[in-house]
Coordinates of C-alpha atoms in Angstrom, one line a residue:
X607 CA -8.2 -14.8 6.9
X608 CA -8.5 -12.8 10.4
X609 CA -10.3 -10.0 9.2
X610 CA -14.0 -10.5 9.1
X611 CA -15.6 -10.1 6.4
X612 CA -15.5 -7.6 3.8
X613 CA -18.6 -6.0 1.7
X614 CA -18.4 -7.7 -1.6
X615 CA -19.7 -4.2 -3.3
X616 CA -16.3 -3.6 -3.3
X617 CA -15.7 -5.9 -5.8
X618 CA -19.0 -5.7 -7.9
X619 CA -18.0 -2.1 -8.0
X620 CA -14.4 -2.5 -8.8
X621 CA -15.0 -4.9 -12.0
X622 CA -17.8 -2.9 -13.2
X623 CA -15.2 0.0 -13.7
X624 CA -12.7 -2.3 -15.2
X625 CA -14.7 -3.5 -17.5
X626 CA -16.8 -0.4 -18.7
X627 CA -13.1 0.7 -19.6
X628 CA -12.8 -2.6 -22.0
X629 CA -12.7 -2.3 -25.5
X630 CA -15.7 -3.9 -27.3
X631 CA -15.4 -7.9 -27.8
X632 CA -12.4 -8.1 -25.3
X633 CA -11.9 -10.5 -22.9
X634 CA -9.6 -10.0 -19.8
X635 CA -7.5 -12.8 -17.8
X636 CA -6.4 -12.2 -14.5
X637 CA -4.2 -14.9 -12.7
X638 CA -2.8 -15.0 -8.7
X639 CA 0.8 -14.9 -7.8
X640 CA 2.7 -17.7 -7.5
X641 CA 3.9 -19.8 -4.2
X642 CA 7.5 -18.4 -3.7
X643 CA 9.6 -21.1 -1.9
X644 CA 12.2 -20.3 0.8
X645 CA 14.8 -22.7 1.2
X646 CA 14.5 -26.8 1.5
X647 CA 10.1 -27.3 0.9
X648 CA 9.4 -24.2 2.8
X649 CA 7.6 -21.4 1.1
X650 CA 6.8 -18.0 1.9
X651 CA 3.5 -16.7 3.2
X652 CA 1.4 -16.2 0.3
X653 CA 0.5 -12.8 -1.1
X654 CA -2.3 -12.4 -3.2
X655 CA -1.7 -10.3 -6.9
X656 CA -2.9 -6.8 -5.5
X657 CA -4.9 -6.1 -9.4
X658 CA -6.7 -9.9 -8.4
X659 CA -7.3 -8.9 -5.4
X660 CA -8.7 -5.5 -6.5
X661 CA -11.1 -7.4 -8.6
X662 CA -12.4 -10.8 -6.4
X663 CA -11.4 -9.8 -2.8
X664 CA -10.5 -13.7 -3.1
X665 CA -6.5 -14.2 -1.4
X666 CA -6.3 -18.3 -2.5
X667 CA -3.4 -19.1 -4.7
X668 CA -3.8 -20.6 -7.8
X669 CA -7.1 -18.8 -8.6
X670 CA -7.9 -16.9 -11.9
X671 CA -10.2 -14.5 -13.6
X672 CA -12.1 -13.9 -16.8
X673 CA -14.1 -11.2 -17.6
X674 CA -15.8 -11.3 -20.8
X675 CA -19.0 -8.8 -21.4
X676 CA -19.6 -9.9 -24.7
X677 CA -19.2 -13.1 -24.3
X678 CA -22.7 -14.4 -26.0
X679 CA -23.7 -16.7 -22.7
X680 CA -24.6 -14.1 -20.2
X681 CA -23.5 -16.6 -17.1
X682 CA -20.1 -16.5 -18.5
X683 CA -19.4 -12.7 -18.9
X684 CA -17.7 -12.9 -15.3
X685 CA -15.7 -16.0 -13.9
X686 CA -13.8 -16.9 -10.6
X687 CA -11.9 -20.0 -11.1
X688 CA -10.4 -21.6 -8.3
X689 CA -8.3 -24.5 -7.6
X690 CA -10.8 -27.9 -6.8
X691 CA -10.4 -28.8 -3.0
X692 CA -8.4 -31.9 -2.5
X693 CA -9.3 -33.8 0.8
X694 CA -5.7 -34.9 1.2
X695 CA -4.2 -31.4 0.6
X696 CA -6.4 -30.1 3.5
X697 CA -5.4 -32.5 5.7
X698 CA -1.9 -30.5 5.3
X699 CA -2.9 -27.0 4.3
X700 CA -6.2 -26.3 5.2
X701 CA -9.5 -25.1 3.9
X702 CA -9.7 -24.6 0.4
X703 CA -12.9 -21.9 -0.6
X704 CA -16.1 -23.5 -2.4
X705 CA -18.7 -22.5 -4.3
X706 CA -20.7 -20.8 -2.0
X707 CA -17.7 -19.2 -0.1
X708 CA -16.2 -17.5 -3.2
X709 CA -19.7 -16.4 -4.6
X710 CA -19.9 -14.6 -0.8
X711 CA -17.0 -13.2 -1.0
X712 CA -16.6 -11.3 -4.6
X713 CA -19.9 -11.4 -5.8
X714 CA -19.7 -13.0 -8.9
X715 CA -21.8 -15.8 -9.1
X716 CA -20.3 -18.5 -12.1
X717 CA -17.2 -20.7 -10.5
X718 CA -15.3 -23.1 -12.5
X719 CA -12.4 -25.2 -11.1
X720 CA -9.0 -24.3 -12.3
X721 CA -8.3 -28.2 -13.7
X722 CA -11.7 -27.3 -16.4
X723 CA -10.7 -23.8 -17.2
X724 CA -9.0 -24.5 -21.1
X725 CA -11.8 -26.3 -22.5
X726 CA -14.2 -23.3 -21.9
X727 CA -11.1 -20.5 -22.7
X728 CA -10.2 -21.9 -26.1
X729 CA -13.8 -20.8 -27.7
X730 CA -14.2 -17.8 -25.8
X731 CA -10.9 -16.7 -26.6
X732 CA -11.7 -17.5 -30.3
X733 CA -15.1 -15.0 -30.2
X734 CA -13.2 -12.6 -28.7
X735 CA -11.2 -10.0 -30.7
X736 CA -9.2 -8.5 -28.1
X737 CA -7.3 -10.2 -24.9
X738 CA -6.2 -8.0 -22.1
X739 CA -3.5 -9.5 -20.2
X740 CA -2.1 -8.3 -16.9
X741 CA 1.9 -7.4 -15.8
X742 CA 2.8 -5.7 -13.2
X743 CA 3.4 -1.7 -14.0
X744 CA 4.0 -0.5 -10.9
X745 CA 6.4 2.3 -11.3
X746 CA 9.0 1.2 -8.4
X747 CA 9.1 -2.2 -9.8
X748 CA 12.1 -3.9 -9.8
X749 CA 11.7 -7.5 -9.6
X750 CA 13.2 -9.3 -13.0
X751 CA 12.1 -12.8 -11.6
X752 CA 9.5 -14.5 -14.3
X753 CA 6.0 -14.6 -12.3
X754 CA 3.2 -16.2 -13.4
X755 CA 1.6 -13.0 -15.2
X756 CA 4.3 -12.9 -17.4
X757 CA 5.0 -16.7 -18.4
X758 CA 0.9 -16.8 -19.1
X759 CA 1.1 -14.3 -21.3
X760 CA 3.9 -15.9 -22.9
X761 CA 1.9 -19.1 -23.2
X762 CA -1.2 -17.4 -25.5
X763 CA 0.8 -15.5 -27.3
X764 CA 2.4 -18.3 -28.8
X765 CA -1.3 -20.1 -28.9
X766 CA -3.5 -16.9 -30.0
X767 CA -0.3 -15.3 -32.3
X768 CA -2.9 -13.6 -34.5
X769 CA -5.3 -12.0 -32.2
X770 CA -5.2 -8.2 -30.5
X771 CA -3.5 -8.3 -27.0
X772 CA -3.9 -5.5 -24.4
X773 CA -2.4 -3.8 -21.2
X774 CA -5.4 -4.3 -18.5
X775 CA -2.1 -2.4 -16.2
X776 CA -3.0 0.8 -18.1
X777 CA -6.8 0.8 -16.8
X778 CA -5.8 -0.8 -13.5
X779 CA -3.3 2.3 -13.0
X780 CA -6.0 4.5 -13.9
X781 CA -8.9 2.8 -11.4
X782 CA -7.3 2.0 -8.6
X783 CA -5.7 5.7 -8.0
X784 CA -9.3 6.4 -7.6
X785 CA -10.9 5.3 -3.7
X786 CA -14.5 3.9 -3.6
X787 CA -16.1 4.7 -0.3
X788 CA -16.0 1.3 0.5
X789 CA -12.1 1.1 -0.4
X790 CA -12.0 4.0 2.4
X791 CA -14.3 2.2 5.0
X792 CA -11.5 -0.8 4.8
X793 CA -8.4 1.6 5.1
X794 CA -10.0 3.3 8.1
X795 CA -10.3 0.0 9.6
X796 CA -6.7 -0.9 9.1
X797 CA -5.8 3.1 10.1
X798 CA -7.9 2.4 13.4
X799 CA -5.8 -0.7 14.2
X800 CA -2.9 1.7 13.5
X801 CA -4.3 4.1 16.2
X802 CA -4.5 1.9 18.7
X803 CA -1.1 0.4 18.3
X804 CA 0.4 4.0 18.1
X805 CA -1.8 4.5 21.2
X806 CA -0.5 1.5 22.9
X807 CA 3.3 2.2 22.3
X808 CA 3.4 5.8 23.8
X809 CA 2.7 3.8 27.1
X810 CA 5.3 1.3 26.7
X811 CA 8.3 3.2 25.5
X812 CA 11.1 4.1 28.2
X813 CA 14.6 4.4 28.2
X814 CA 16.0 1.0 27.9
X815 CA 13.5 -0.7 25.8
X816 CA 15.1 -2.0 22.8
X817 CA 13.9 -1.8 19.6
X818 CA 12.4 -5.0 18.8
X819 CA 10.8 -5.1 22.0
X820 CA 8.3 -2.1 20.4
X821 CA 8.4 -3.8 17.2
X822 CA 6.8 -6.9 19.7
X823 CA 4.4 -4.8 20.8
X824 CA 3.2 -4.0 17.2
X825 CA 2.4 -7.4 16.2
X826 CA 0.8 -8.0 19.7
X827 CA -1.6 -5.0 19.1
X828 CA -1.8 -5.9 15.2
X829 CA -2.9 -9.3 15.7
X830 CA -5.3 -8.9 18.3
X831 CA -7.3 -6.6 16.3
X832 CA -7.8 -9.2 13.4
X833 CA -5.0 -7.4 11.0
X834 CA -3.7 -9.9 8.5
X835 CA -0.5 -8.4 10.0
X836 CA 2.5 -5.8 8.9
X837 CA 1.3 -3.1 5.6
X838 CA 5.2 -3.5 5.2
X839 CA 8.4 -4.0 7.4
X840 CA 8.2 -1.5 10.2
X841 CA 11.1 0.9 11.0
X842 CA 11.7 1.1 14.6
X843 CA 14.8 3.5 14.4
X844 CA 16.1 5.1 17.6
X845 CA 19.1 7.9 17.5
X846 CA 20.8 8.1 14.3
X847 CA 19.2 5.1 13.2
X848 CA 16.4 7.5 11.8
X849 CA 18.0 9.0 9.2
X850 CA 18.4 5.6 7.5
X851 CA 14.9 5.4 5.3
X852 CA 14.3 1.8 5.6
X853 CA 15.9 0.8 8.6
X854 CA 14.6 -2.3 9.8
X855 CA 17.0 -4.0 11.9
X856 CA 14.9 -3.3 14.9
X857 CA 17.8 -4.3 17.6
X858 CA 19.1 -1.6 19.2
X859 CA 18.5 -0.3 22.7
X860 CA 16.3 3.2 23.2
X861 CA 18.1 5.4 25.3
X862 CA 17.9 8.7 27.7
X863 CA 17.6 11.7 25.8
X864 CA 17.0 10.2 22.0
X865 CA 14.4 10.3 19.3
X866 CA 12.4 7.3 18.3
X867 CA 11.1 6.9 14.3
X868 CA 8.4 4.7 14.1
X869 CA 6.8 4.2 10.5
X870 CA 4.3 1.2 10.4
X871 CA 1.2 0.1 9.6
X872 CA -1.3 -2.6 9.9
X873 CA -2.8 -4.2 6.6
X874 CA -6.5 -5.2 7.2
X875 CA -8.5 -6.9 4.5
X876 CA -6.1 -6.6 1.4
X877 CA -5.7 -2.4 2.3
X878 CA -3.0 -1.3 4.2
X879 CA -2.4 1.9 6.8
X880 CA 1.1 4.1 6.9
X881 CA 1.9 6.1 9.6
X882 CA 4.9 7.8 11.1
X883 CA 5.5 9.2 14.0
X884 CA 8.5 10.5 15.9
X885 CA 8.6 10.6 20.4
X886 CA 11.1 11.6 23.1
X887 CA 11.8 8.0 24.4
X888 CA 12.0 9.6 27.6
X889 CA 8.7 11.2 26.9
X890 CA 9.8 15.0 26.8
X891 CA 11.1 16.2 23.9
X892 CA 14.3 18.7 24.5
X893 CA 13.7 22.8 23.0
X894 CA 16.0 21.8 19.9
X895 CA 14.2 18.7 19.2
X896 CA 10.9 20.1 19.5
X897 CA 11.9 23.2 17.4
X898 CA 12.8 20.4 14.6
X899 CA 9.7 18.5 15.3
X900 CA 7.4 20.9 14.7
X901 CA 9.4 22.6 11.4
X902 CA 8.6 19.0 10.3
X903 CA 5.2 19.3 11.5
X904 CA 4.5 22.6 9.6
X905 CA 5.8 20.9 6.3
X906 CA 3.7 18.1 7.0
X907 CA 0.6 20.7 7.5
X908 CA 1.5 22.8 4.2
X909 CA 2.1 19.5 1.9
X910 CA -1.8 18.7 2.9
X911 CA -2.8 22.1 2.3
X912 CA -2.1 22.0 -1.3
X913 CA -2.7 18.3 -2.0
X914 CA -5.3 18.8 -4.1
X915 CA -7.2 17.1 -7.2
X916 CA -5.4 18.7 -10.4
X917 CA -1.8 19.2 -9.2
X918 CA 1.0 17.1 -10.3
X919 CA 3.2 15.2 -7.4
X920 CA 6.3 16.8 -9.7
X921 CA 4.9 20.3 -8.7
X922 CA 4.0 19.3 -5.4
X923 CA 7.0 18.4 -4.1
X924 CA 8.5 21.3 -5.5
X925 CA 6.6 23.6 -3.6
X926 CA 6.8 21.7 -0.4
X927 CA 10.6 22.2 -1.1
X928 CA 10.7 25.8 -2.2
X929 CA 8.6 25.6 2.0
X930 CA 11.5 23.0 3.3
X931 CA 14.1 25.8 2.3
X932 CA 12.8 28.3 4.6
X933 CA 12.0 26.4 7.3
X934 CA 15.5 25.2 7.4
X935 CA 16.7 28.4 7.2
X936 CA 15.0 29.3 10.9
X937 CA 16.2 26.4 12.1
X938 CA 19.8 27.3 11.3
X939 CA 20.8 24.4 8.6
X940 CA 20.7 26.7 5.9
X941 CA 21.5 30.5 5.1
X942 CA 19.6 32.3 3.1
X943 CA 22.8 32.5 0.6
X944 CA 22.6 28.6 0.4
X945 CA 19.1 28.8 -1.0
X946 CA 19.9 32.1 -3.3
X947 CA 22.9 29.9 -4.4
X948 CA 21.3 26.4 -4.8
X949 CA 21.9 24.5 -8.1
X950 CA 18.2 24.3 -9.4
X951 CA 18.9 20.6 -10.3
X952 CA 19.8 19.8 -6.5
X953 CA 18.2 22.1 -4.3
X954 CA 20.1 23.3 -0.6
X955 CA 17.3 21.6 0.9
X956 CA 17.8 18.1 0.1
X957 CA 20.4 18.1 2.2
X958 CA 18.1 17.2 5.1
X959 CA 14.8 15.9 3.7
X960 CA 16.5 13.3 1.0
X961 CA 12.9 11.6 0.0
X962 CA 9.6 12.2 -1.4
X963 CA 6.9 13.7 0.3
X964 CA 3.8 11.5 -1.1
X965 CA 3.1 8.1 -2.3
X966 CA -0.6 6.5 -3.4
X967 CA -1.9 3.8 -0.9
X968 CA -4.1 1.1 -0.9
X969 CA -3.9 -2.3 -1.8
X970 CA -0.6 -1.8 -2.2
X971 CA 1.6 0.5 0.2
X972 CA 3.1 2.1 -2.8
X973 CA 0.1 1.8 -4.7
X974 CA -0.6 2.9 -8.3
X975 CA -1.6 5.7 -9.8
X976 CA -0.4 8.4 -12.2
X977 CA 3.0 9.3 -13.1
X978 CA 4.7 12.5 -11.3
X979 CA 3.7 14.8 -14.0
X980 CA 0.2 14.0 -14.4
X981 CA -2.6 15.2 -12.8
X982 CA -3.6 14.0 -9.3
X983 CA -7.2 12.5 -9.6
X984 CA -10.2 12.8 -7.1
X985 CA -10.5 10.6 -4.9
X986 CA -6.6 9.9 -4.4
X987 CA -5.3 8.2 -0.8
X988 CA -2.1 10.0 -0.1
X989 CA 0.9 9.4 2.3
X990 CA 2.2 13.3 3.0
X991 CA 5.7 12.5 4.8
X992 CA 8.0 15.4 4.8
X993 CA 10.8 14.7 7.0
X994 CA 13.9 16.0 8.0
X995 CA 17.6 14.4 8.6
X996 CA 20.6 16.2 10.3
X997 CA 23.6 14.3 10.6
X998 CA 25.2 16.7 12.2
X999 CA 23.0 16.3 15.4
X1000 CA 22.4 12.5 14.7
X1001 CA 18.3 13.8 14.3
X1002 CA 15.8 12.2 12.3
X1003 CA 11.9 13.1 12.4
X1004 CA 9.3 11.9 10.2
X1005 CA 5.7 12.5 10.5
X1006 CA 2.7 10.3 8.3
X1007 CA -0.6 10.5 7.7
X1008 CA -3.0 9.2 4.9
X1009 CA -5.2 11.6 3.2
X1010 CA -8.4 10.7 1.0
X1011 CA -7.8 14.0 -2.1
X1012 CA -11.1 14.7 -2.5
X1013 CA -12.5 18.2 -4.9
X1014 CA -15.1 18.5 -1.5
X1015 CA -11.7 18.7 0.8
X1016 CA -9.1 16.5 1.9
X1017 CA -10.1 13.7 4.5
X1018 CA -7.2 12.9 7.0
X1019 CA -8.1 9.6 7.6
X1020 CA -5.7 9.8 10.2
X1021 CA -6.8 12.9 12.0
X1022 CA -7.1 10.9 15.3
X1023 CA -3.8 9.7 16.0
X1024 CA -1.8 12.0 18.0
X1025 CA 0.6 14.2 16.2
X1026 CA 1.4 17.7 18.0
X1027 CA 4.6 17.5 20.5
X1028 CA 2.3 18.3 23.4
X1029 CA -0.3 15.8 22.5
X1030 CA 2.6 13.1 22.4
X1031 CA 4.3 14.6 25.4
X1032 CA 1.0 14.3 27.5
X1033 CA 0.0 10.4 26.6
X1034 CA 3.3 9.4 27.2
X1035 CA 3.7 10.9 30.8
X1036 CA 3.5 9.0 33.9

């Protein structure tokens, strides 16, 4: 890992909720992701299971864990189990965590190697009543292919037919919505590193520069500051290009007179950062362009204004459109008929903000947390990005920050990176 590191209260903590949300004589098994090959005997860079993660802090494939309060042998109510290190496969892959180095790192002190896990399972599993099981109930989910989760629980429900099996995904949705301030101290990290970057690229952007050329620059700054690397594929979209959401193409040149979209973030210690921001790639933004800019910036102020514990995202983001609607009315995209007019079911508005105005954050980038009609919980991290998109002028802003919803007020974990046009206007002169 680059990141140094982290404080394994994170994980204490983060178990002790899971499992004081158990049902009595449970056990829960948690298993990594799998090594996803590319083409020939390549793979891809492994990616830890975010709800394994969440629980160890430990990002080595082929590890699993067990949690089992009940279990009658108190040294085996919480266990890491890890793949034994093989002297030959270092030689070709590296380091391999032992002992010592996993207790360190999540706190839990019983390790058992992955190749002696079934003959201690079978008789816990038979004490236990109840097995929670993991999938992955993320909400955006649309992977279909057969990962590991889902083929393990396959494999003991053909081997324990008759016993209870749970949905640890329904707790996991529940607890990680909800930021320790530990959780936060990591984010701010990666937010920090964001900061800098951000700081770094208002120096560097000129008419000229191509796209990938900042996206350069983004890894430079990500790297240097120990970031395991990109939150997520960052959008470097110049012109027109920033009306496409997830543009990320990243090759076109940066000219005289254009916007630049940049929405990135650097992922530090299993957390991740997500910021936008829009600049003048000649530094000075034009009276139109700054009138849109800071219509966008006003809907980005209101949508943190009513972010609160208790509201529903649903009723949220109708409010910050009922605010889009009138702000685009000044601006001259809509007339006040259009918005008397609208069809309820697809408001005048959409038009030019097409997206969603909020997403949790954490170990994930779209992290999980309750549906759009629940309520919001305390202690929520929050993307507000309200944006706006006019075709017609080949415009797109967008404007990010991360918000810890908190009853005691909102923290903007990102309340030093510049946002204002003349904030943005003044680092970038020369």
């Amino acid at each position: 890992m680059k990141y140094l590191p982290l404080d394994q209260k994170i994980f204490i903590k983060n178990r002790a909720r899971f499992t004081a949300k158990m049902q009595p004589d449970s056990i829960a098994i948690f298993n990594s992701n799998d090594e996803l090959p590319t083409n020939g005997d390549a793979l891809h860079p492994f990616r830890q299971n975010a709800d394994l993660y969440w629980l160890t802090g430990v990002d080595q494939e082929d590890t699993m864990l067990v949690l089992y309060p009940d279990n009658p042998d108190p040294k085996y109510r919480e266990v890491l189990v890890l793949v034994r290190p093989n002297e030959l496969k270092e030689k070709w892959d590296g380091h391999r965590l032992r002992r010592e180095e996993a207790q360190a790192v999540s706190g839990i002190e019983t390790i058992v190697w992955l190749d002696s896990l079934d003959a201690l399972l079978q008789p816990w599993i038979h004490e236990a009543a109840n097995i929670y099981l993991n999938s992955n109930e993320n909400n955006r989910k649309a992977n279909l292919v057969p990962v590991r989760d889902y083929r393990y629980a396959q494999e003991l429900r053909s081997r324990y037919p008759l016993h209870n099996f749970l949905r640890s995904a329904r707790i996991l949705k529940e607890l990680r919505a909800v930021k320790t301030e530990e959780e936060i101290a990591v984010m701010q990290t990666a937010i920090d590193i964001t900061e800098k970057t951000f700081r770094r690229l208002l120096q560097f952007i000129k008419p000229g520069v191509f796209e990938h050329e900042i996206h350069a620059e983004i890894l430079h700054e990500f790297l240097r500051n120990r970031a395991t690397g990109e939150a997520y594929g960052s959008i470097i979209a110049s012109g027109d290009r920033a009306r496409t959401l997830h543009y990320v193409s990243n090759n076109q040149e940066c000219k005289d007179g254009e916007l630049i979209l940049m929405d990135f973030g650097a992922a530090y210690g299993g957390y991740n950062a997500d910021l936008t921001r829009t600049v003048p790639v000649n530094g000075k933004f034009t009276p139109r362009q700054r009138d849109v800019y800071n219509a966008c910036l006003h809907l980005h102020n209101y949508a943190k204004s009513i972010l609160k514990p208790g509201i529903t995202i649903s009723k949220y983001h109708e409010m910050v459109g009922v605010e889009a609607g009138k702000e685009f009315v000044k601006l001259g995209l809509l007339t006040d008929a259009d918005i008397k007019n609208q069809d309820p079911e697809t408001p005048a508005y959409r038009k030019y903000l097409y997206h969603g105005i909020s997403h949790h954050l954490g170990v994930d980038v779209h992290d999980l947390g309750p549906s759009f009609f629940q309520p919001l919980p305390d202690g929520a991290v929050m993307t507000v990005e309200p944006g706006i998109y006019i075709e017609e002028e080949k415009m797109g802003i967008r404007i990010e920050n991360n918000i810890w919803v908190k009853s005691t007020g909102n923290v903007d974990l990102m309340k030093n990176i510049p946002i204002t046009a003349e904030e943005i206007e003044a680092l970038m002169k020369r």
